[in-house]
XYZ file of C-alpha atoms in Angstrom:
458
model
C 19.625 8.497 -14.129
C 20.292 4.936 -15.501
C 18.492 2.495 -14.065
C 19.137 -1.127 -14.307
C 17.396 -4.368 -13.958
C 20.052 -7.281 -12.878
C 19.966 -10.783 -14.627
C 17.942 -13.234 -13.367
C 17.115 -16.918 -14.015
C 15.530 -19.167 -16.888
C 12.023 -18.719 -16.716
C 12.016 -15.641 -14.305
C 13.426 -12.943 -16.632
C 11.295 -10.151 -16.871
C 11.921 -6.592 -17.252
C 11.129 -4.518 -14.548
C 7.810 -2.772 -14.402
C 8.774 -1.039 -11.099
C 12.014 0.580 -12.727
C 10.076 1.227 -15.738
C 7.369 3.067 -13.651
C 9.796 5.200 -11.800
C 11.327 6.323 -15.498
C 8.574 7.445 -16.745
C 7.727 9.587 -13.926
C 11.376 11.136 -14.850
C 10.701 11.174 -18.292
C 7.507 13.177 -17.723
C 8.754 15.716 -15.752
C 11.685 16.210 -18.312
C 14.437 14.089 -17.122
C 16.865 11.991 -19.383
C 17.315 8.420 -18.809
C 18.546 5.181 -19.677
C 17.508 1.475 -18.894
C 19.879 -1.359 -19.412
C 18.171 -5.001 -18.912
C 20.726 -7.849 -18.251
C 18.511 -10.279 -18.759
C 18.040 -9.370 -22.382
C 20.506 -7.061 -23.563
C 24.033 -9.514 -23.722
C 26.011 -5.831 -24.446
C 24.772 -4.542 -21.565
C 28.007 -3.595 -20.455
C 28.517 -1.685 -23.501
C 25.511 0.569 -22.921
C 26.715 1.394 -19.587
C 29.720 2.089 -21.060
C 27.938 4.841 -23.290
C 25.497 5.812 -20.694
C 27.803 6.378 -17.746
C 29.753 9.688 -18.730
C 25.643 11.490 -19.254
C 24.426 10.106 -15.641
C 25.070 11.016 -12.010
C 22.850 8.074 -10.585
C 23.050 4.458 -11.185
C 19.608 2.774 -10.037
C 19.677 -1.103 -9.573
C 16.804 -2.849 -7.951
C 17.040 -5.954 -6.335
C 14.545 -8.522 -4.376
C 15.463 -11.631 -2.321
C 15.653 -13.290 -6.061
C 17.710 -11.218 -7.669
C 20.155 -9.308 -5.011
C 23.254 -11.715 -5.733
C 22.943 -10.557 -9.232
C 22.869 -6.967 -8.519
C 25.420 -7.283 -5.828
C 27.680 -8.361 -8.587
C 26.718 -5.870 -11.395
C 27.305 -3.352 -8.398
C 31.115 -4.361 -7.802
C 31.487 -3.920 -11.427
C 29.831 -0.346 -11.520
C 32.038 0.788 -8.280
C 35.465 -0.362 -10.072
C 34.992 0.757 -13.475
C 32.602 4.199 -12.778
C 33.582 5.081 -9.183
C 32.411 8.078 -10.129
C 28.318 6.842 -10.388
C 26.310 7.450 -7.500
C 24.869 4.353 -6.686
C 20.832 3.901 -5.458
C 19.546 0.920 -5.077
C 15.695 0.268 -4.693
C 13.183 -3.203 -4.229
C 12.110 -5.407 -1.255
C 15.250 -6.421 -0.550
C 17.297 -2.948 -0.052
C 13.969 -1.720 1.744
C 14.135 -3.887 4.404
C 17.994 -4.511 4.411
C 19.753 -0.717 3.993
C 21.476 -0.699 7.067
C 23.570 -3.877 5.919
C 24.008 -2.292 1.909
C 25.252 1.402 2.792
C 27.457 2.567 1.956
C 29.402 -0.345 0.658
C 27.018 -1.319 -2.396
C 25.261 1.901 -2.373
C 25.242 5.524 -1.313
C 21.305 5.683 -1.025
C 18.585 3.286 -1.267
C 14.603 4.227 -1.993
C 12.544 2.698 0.987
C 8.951 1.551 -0.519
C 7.789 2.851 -3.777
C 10.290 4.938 -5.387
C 8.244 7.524 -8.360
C 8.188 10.267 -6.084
C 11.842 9.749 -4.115
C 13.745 9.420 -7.247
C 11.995 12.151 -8.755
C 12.957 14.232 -5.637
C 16.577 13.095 -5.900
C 16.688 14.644 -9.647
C 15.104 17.332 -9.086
C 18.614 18.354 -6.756
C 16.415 18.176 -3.136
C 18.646 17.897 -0.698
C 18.810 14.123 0.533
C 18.445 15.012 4.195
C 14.851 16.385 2.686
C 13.586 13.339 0.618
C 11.034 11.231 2.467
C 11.739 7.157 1.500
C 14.948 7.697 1.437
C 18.576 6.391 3.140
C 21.775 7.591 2.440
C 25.006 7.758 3.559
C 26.189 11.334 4.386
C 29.700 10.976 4.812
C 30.016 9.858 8.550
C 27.202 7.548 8.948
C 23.553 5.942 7.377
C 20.667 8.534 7.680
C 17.147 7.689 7.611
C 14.103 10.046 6.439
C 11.516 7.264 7.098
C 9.010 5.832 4.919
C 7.112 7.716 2.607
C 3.013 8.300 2.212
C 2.145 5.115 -0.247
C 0.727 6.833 -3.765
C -3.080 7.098 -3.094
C -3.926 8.215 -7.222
C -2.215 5.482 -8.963
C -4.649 6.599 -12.169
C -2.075 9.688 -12.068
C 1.004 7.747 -12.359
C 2.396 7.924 -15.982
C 2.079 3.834 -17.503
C 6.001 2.634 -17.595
C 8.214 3.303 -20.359
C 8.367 -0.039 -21.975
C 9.974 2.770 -25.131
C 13.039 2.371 -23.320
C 13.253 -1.440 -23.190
C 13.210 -3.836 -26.512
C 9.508 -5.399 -26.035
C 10.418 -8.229 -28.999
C 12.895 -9.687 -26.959
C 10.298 -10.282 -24.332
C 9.429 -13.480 -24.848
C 9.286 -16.733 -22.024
C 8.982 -20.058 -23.061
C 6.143 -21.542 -21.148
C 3.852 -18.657 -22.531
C 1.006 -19.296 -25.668
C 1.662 -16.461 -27.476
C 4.531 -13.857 -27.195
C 6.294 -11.047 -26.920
C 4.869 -11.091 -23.318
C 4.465 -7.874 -21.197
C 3.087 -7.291 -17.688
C 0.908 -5.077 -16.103
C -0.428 -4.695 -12.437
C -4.521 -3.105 -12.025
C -3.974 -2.401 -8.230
C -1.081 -2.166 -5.744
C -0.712 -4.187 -2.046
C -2.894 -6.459 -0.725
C -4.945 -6.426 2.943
C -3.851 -9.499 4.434
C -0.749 -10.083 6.241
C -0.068 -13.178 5.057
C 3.357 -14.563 7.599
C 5.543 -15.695 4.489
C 4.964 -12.318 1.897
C 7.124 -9.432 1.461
C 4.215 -7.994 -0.528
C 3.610 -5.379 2.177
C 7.549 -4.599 2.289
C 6.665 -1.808 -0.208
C 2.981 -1.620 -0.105
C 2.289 -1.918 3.551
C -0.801 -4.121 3.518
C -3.016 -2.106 1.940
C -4.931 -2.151 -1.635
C -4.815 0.818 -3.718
C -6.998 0.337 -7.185
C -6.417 2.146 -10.462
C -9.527 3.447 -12.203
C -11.147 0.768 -14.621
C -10.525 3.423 -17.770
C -6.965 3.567 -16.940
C -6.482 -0.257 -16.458
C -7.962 -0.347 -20.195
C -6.430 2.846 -21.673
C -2.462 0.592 -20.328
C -3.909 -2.482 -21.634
C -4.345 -1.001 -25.070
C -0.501 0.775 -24.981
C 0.359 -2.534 -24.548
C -1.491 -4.261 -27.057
C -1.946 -1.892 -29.666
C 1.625 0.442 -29.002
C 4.047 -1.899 -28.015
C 2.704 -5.106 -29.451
C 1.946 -7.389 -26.529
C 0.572 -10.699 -27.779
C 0.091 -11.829 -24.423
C -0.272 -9.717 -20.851
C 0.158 -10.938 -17.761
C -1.699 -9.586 -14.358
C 0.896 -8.661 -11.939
C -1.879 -8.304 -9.429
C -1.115 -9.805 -5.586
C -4.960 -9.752 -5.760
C -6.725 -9.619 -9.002
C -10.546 -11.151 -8.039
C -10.348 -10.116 -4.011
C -13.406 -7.750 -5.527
C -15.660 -9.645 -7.840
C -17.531 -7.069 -8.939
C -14.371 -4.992 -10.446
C -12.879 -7.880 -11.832
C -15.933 -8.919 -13.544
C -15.396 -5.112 -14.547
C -12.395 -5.630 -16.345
C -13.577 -9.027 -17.800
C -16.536 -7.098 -20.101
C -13.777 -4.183 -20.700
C -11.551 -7.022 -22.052
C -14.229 -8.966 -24.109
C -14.802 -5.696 -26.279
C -11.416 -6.241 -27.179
C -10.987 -9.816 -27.968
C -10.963 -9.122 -31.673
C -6.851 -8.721 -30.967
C -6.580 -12.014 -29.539
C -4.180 -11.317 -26.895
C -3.793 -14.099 -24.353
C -4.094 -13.414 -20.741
C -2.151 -14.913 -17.651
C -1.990 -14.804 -13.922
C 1.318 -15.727 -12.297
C 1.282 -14.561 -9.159
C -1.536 -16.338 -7.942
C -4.928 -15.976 -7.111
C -7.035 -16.179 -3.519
C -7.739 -20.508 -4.090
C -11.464 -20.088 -2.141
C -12.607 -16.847 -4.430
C -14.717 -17.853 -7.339
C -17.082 -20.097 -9.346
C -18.284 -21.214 -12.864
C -19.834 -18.150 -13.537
C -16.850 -15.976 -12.889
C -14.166 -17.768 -14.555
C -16.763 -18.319 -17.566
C -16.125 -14.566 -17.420
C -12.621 -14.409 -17.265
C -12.059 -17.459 -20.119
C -14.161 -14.698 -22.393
C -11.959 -12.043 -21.691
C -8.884 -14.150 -22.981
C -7.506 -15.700 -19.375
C -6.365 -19.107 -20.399
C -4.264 -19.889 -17.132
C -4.552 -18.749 -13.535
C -1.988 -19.772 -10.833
C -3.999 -20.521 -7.842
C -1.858 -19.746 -4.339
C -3.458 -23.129 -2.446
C -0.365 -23.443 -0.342
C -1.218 -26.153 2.469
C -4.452 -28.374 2.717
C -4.174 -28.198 6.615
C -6.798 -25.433 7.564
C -4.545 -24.896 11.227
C -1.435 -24.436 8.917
C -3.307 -22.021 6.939
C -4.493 -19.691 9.665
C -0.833 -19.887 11.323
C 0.202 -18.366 8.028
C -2.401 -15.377 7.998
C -3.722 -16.601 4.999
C -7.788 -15.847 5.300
C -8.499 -18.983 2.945
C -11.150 -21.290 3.989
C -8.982 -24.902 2.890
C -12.867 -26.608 2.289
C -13.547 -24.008 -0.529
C -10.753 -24.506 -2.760
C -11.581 -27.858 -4.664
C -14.767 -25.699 -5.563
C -12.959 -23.117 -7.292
C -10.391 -25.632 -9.218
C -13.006 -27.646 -10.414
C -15.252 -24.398 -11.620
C -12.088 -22.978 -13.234
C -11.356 -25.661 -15.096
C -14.500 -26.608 -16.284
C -14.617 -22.754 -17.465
C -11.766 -23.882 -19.775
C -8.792 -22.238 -17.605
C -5.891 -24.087 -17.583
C -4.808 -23.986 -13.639
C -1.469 -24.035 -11.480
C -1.375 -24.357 -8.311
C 1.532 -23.323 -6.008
C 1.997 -25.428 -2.536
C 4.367 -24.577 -0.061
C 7.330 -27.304 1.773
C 9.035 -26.594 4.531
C 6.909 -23.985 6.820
C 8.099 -23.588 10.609
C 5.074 -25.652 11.547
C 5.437 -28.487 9.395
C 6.958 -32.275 9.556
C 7.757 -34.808 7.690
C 4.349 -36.457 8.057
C 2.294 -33.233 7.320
C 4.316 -32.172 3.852
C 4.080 -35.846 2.782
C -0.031 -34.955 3.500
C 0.294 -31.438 2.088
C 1.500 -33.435 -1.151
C -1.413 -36.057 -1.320
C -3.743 -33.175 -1.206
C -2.123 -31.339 -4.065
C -2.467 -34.977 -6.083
C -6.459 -34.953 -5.265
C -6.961 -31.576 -6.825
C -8.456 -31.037 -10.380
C -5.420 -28.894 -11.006
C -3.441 -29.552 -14.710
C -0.068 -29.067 -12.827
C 1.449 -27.771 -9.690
C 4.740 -25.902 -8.511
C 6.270 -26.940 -5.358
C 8.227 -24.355 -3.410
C 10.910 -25.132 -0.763
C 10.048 -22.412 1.506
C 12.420 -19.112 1.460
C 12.384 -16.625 4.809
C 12.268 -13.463 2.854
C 13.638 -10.751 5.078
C 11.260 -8.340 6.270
C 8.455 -11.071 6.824
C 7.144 -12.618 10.023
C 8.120 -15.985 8.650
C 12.229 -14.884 8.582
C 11.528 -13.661 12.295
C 10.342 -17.312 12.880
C 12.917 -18.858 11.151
C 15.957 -16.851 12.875
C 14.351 -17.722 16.430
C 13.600 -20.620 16.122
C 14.815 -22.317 13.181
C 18.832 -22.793 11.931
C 19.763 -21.214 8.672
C 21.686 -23.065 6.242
C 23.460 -20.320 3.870
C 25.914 -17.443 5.989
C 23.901 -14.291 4.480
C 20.216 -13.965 2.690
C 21.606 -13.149 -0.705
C 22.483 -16.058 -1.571
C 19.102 -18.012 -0.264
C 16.775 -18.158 -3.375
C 19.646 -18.575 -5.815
C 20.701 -21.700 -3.925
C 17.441 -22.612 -2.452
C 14.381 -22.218 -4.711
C 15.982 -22.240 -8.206
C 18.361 -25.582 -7.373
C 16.398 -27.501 -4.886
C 18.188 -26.887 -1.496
C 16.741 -25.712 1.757
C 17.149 -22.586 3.522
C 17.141 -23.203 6.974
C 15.986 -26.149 9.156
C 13.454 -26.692 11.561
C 15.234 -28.569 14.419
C 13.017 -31.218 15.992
C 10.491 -30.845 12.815
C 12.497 -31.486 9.684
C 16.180 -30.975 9.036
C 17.521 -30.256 5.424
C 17.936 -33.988 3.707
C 13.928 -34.329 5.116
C 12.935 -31.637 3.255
C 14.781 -31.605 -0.519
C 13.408 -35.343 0.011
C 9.907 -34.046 0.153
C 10.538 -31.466 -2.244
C 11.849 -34.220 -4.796
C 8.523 -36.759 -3.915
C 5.651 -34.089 -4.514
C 7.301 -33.202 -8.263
C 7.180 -37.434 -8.728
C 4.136 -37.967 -6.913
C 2.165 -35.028 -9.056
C 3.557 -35.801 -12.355
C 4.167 -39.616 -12.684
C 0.611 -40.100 -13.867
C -0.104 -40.226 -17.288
C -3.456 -38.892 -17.420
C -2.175 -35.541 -15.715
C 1.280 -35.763 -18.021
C -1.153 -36.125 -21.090
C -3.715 -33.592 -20.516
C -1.250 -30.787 -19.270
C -0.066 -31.906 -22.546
C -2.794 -30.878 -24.480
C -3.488 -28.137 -22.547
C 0.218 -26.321 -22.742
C 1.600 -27.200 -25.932
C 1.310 -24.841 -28.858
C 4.223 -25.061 -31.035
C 7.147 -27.759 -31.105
C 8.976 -25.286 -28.983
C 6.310 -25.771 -26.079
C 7.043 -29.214 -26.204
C 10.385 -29.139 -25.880
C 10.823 -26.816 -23.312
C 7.800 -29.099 -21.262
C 10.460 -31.599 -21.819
C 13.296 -30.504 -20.562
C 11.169 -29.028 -17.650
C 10.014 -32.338 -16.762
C 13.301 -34.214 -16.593
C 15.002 -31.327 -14.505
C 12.352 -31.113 -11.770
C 11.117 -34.521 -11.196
C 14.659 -36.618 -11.844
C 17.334 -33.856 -10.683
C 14.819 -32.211 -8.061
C 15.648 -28.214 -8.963
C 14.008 -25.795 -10.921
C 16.708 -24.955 -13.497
């Protein structure tokens, strides 16, 4: 099988650990196969030129950020190899098959994929594959979802052999090549605006401590990580095994390999003590996931934060030495003008060194698209075009009629990145905090000029 991870944007190119996961299952039960990575590899079409005439299957995964990029590599594939059978896996195809077969692909893996692509290899019959939909010649059949993967210890770690780890380098990192890893899978809340349980179905599945070490020294010591970031959805929901990890990590500090959480962390979870911990075991910079200051908003949207808690665990983190992010949301079905405009002075009286502001995106699948389509008005004619437009250049989504239309909200979008960053004492100690190398600076530059004076992302 090839599998093959569609280009993405500046900033949020990163090979896929998912894919990677599902290959090495293959390649450990014998299987040949190939991964081509668009957002490194500028011949890519070359090596699908070489890999095609070996393969039967052509695996493409695709979320709500990256689907109008795979929709595109996809018409290529289907005019060039009509031959490739084309399965297509991620959030996105998950909850949207119906609307994908059989035009832009003949199957698509529901949920986690290790076992169902195995299956499909190993010459099952598709009518006998659970996770799976395919198209069988008349019509879109449906085996249901499968049983999540209870042993994740047992899961071979992904085949970063296959990819070229020196190329995997980000800007806005300390050290590099960068490569991610994830200690558990899911989370337990049901949080309105995630597609987190898409695939993992609101649940929490933990891999053993020794195996969480035994992938963090492949990637260290193997494939030369300088830095690794925590994929987690919930690193420190359980103290005690993060404070696990933490000692696990300080026997190793002798590599100097810099630790990062981008996905964001529970913003009420934490104090001195703990990140102490964590700034010992090599974390320099958490993203915390505050989201709104308005504890009504925050129970509408699941979230089981307590709003009065966070300042406490900003100001410990910091003092700990952690540089800290946090991410705030614009444009939820229950706000208005007035409340963002408050939702922004809040993030301003944090101790946070900088913040992202998101213009919120329905991701299919979640109870906040459900809100959205009822009672909202969407702004783009299909969802694969929503985050590429919306997020990554500044533009709403959808509107909110009666609450806040479109202009209202890239407004407030466009005030929070002024309002956060005009201040020189922030500007200058994110400063010090972020920049390592000329390079850092200059990319903390151009960052600064594109979101605060042209209001987009890239």
């Amino acid at each position: 099988m090839i599998f093959f991870n569609p280009d993405c944007y500046e900033g949020y190119r990163f090979p896929s650990m998912g894919m990677l996961s599902i290959a090495a299952t293959l390649e450990s039960r014998g299987r040949k196969v190939e991964y081509i990575d668009a957002n490194y590899a500028k011949d890519w079409a070359e090596q699908l030129d070489r890999a095609a005439r070996d393969h039967e299957w052509f695996g493409i995964t695709a979320n709500t950020l990256s689907i109008g990029p795979a929709i595109r590599v996809i018409e290529y594939v289907r005019k060039k190899y009509p031959s490739l059978k084309i399965i297509m896996g991620g959030p996105y195809p998950t909850v949207k098959y119906e609307e994908l077969i059989p035009e832009w692909a003949d199957a698509v893996a529901i949920g986690e994929a290790e076992e169902t692509v195995s299956e499909i290899e190993d010459g099952k019959p598709l009518r006998e594959i659970a996770g799976l939909a395919f198209f069988d010649g008349s019509g879109i059949v449906s085996n249901g979802r499968r049983p999540l993967i209870e042993d994740l210890s047992a899961l071979p770690f992904p085949a970063w052999h296959l990819g070229d780890v020196d190329k995997y380098r980000l800007e806005h990192t300390k050290r590099n090549p960068v490569l991610p890893m994830m200690t558990s899978r899911g989370c337990p809340y049901n949080c309105i605006f995630c597609a987190s349980d898409i695939i993992f179905q609101n649940r929490i599945r933990y891999k053993k401590i020794d195996t969480v070490m035994a992938e963090f020294d492949e990637l260290t010591l193997k494939h030369g990580a300088r830095e690794v970031h925590f994929w987690d959805d919930n690193f420190t929901l359980k103290r005690a095994r993060a404070e696990e990890i933490c000692e696990n990590l300080i026997k190793r500090r002798d590599r100097k390999v810099s630790i990062m959480i981008p996905s964001g962390i529970k913003p009420d979870i934490g104090d001195y003590e703990f990140f102490k911990l964590m700034r010992r075991a090599g974390f320099y910079a958490l993203c915390i996931a505050v989201e709104t200051g308005d504890q009504e908003i925050m129970t509408k949207l699941g979230k089981k934060v307590d709003v009065s808690k966070v300042r406490g665990a900003i100001s410990a983190a910091r003092r700990a030495g952690i540089l800290m992010n946090g991410f705030f949301m614009l444009g939820l079905p229950f706000d208005t003008e007035e409340s963002m405009r408050r939702n922004i002075e809040h993030a301003r009286s944090l101790p946070l060194h900088q913040a992202m502001f998101f213009i919120v995106i329905p991701f299919p699948g979640t109870d906040l698209h459900d809100i959205a389509v009822k009672e909202g008005r969407f702004l783009f004619h299909n969802d694969r075009n929503m985050y590429e437009q919306g997020f990554f250049l500044g533009r709403a989504a959808y509107e909110m009629p009666g609450k806040f239309d479109a202009a209202t909200l890239e407004k407030m979008f466009r005030l929070a990145n002024r309002r956060f960053f005009y201040r020189p004492l922030t500007l200058l100690t994110l400063a010090f905090r972020r920049i390592h190398s000329p390079a850092h600076l200059l990319y903390l530059i151009r960052k600064f000029f594109r979101v605060v004076f042209r209001g987009r992302q890239f």
